Amino acid sequence: MNIYSRITGTGSYLPPNRLTNQDLVDQLAAKGIETSDEWIVERTGISARHFASPEVSSSDLAFEACIRALKSAGRAVSDVDLIIVATSTPDMVFPSTATILQHKLTQAALAEGAEHGAAGCPAFDVQAVCSGFIYALTVADAMVRAGSAHCALVVGAEVFSRILDFNDRTTCVLFGDGAGAVVLEATRHEGHGSGILATDIHADGKHREILCTPGTVVGGQVMGDPTLKMDGPAVFKLAVGLLDSAARAVLEKSGVSLEELDWLVPHQANIRIMQSTAKKLKLGPDRVVVTVHEHGNTSAASIPLALDHAVHNGQIQEGQIVLLEGVGGGFTWGAVLLRM
Ligand code: UT7
């Protein structure tokens, strides 16, 4: 008998403040910046995004997503023995958002009368920007298969609205805030027919400058520009090829054919990137989960948000084969193939 990891529950959370393209167009027009609903929809597929209010942080969004994921898995906070948060918009420089989340989950469990929460289990952040959730799931899968965790919370949570330059129309219309989480549990069985079937992650720092937030903190002051910079067309071109290679790598590693694949859940950055990737893989639009129109690009949160959306609206069913794939700053990229 071998140990494998399996997603047993999913959850997500969007802050209530929803901004349509027109809301953003009006706000930008007041500053003399010209854009339009038509341009945003046509070039990206985005119609709306959610922005967290100033007092809400990534750990707050993560907390709500985790409570929902635990409920859907039928697990309690006290069952959790590993917490990994993928984020590029952490609450603080340190401690990690994962430890802050761990404390919030524990406090909530104790307040509800539980004897203990998740205190004591390992909790750490993963920083791989929009590929963060793929990286986090890959690490969690390895820890579960090694026997060092049995019930992991793997989370993507972002407040990208905090790092946007609202004077730059080429980036500020693209991103949103949100969180998604999965419960990943150990399962023992012969062969390898369920749960996570294969993972594949990569990075190449030579592309670090085409998508970055270059500022840092020195002597208590922000040094450099702390807002997101992107060469959109260069990122677009790289993304399609890298996503295709990551998708093919996990299929090859697992021996699953493209025909057997039920769903592609890509990073939700731009509908045209998703369509190009699906076309290269010869997958029809009916096999691609799309949420970018409602969420915008939520970076590390985008894949678990889309996955949870598709599970809860009945698109993704138990037993189906699902390919998750992401690409982001660094550059980082990767894919996870799993049977739900
Ligand atoms: O999550 C990490 C991965 N990130 C991504 O995958 C993003 C990848 N890139 C993209 O999604 C696209 O490149 C963008 C959506 C960012 C841009 O779309 P594009 O089709 O590549 O447009 P472009 O940058 O080539 O710009 C076309 C035109 C330009 O005007 P000119 O030079 O042709 O006169 C831009 O100035 O569109 C203009 N433009 C805008 N116009 C109205 C750029 N942003 C806007 C805007 N509203 N918001």
mmCIF file of C-alpha atoms and ligand atoms in Angstrom, residues 34-36 39-40 43-44 130 169-170 173-175 211 230 232-233 235-236 239 267 269-270 272-273 297 327-328, ligand 1:
data_model
loop_
_atom_site.group_PDB
_atom_site.id
_atom_site.type_symbol
_atom_site.label_atom_id
_atom_site.label_comp_id
_atom_site.label_asym_id
_atom_site.label_seq_id
_atom_site.Cartn_x
_atom_site.Cartn_y
_atom_site.Cartn_z
ATOM 1 C CA GLU A 34 -8.900 56.648 -20.381
ATOM 2 C CA THR A 35 -10.062 53.030 -20.637
ATOM 3 C CA SER A 36 -13.326 51.298 -21.479
ATOM 4 C CA TRP A 39 -11.319 47.268 -24.239
ATOM 5 C CA ILE A 40 -11.108 45.339 -20.958
ATOM 6 C CA ARG A 43 -8.509 42.089 -24.498
ATOM 7 C CA THR A 44 -8.878 40.144 -21.217
ATOM 8 C CA CYS A 130 0.524 33.410 -9.898
ATOM 9 C CA ARG A 169 -4.257 51.509 -17.098
ATOM 10 C CA THR A 170 -2.240 48.625 -18.571
ATOM 11 C CA VAL A 173 -7.800 46.883 -14.708
ATOM 12 C CA LEU A 174 -6.508 43.299 -14.629
ATOM 13 C CA PHE A 175 -6.319 42.201 -10.995
ATOM 14 C CA LEU A 211 6.438 40.966 -14.218
ATOM 15 C CA MET A 230 4.194 44.150 -16.237
ATOM 16 C CA GLY A 232 1.844 42.399 -20.802
ATOM 17 C CA PRO A 233 2.590 41.277 -24.363
ATOM 18 C CA VAL A 235 4.203 37.831 -20.449
ATOM 19 C CA PHE A 236 1.397 36.724 -22.746
ATOM 20 C CA ALA A 239 2.759 32.136 -20.739
ATOM 21 C CA HIS A 267 -4.657 30.329 -13.913
ATOM 22 C CA ALA A 269 -5.276 35.932 -16.063
ATOM 23 C CA ASN A 270 -6.676 36.465 -19.522
ATOM 24 C CA ARG A 272 -7.206 34.754 -24.594
ATOM 25 C CA ILE A 273 -4.306 32.953 -22.847
ATOM 26 C CA ASN A 297 -6.615 37.948 -12.044
ATOM 27 C CA VAL A 327 2.310 30.756 -14.704
ATOM 28 C CA GLY A 328 3.520 33.929 -13.042
HETATM 29 O O1 UT7 B 1 -0.893 36.565 -13.837
HETATM 30 C C1 UT7 B 1 0.382 36.545 -14.401
HETATM 31 C C2 UT7 B 1 0.312 36.424 -15.816
HETATM 32 N N1 UT7 B 1 -0.163 37.651 -16.420
HETATM 33 C C3 UT7 B 1 -0.700 37.564 -17.592
HETATM 34 O O2 UT7 B 1 -0.882 36.488 -18.073
HETATM 35 C C4 UT7 B 1 -1.006 38.833 -18.379
HETATM 36 C C5 UT7 B 1 -0.532 38.639 -19.800
HETATM 37 N N2 UT7 B 1 -0.794 39.722 -20.678
HETATM 38 C C6 UT7 B 1 -2.039 40.112 -21.063
HETATM 39 O O3 UT7 B 1 -3.003 39.585 -20.577
HETATM 40 C C7 UT7 B 1 -2.173 41.167 -22.126
HETATM 41 O O4 UT7 B 1 -0.919 41.416 -22.707
HETATM 42 C C8 UT7 B 1 -2.770 42.496 -21.594
HETATM 43 C C9 UT7 B 1 -4.241 42.307 -21.267
HETATM 44 C C10 UT7 B 1 -2.018 42.967 -20.369
HETATM 45 C C11 UT7 B 1 -2.668 43.576 -22.675
HETATM 46 O O5 UT7 B 1 -3.327 43.144 -23.853
HETATM 47 P P1 UT7 B 1 -2.604 43.273 -25.266
HETATM 48 O O6 UT7 B 1 -3.545 42.825 -26.278
HETATM 49 O O7 UT7 B 1 -1.285 42.567 -25.146
HETATM 50 O O8 UT7 B 1 -2.450 44.829 -25.400
HETATM 51 P P2 UT7 B 1 -1.131 45.710 -25.564
HETATM 52 O O9 UT7 B 1 -0.380 45.779 -24.283
HETATM 53 O O10 UT7 B 1 -0.409 45.276 -26.789
HETATM 54 O O11 UT7 B 1 -1.786 47.134 -25.842
HETATM 55 C C12 UT7 B 1 -2.603 47.392 -26.989
HETATM 56 C C13 UT7 B 1 -3.090 48.822 -26.929
HETATM 57 C C14 UT7 B 1 -1.999 49.833 -26.610
HETATM 58 O O12 UT7 B 1 -2.251 51.011 -27.347
HETATM 59 P P3 UT7 B 1 -1.442 51.318 -28.718
HETATM 60 O O13 UT7 B 1 -0.011 51.368 -28.312
HETATM 61 O O14 UT7 B 1 -1.757 50.173 -29.619
HETATM 62 O O15 UT7 B 1 -2.008 52.623 -29.137
HETATM 63 C C15 UT7 B 1 -2.194 50.119 -25.147
HETATM 64 O O16 UT7 B 1 -1.722 51.396 -24.776
HETATM 65 O O17 UT7 B 1 -4.057 48.946 -25.853
HETATM 66 C C16 UT7 B 1 -3.690 50.037 -25.023
HETATM 67 N N3 UT7 B 1 -4.154 49.762 -23.665
HETATM 68 C C17 UT7 B 1 -5.357 50.115 -23.209
HETATM 69 N N4 UT7 B 1 -6.385 50.752 -23.792
HETATM 70 C C18 UT7 B 1 -7.495 50.947 -23.064
HETATM 71 C C19 UT7 B 1 -3.489 49.118 -22.676
HETATM 72 N N5 UT7 B 1 -4.252 49.041 -21.580
HETATM 73 C C20 UT7 B 1 -5.419 49.645 -21.880
HETATM 74 C C21 UT7 B 1 -6.609 49.882 -21.170
HETATM 75 N N6 UT7 B 1 -7.604 50.526 -21.795
HETATM 76 N N7 UT7 B 1 -6.772 49.476 -19.890
#
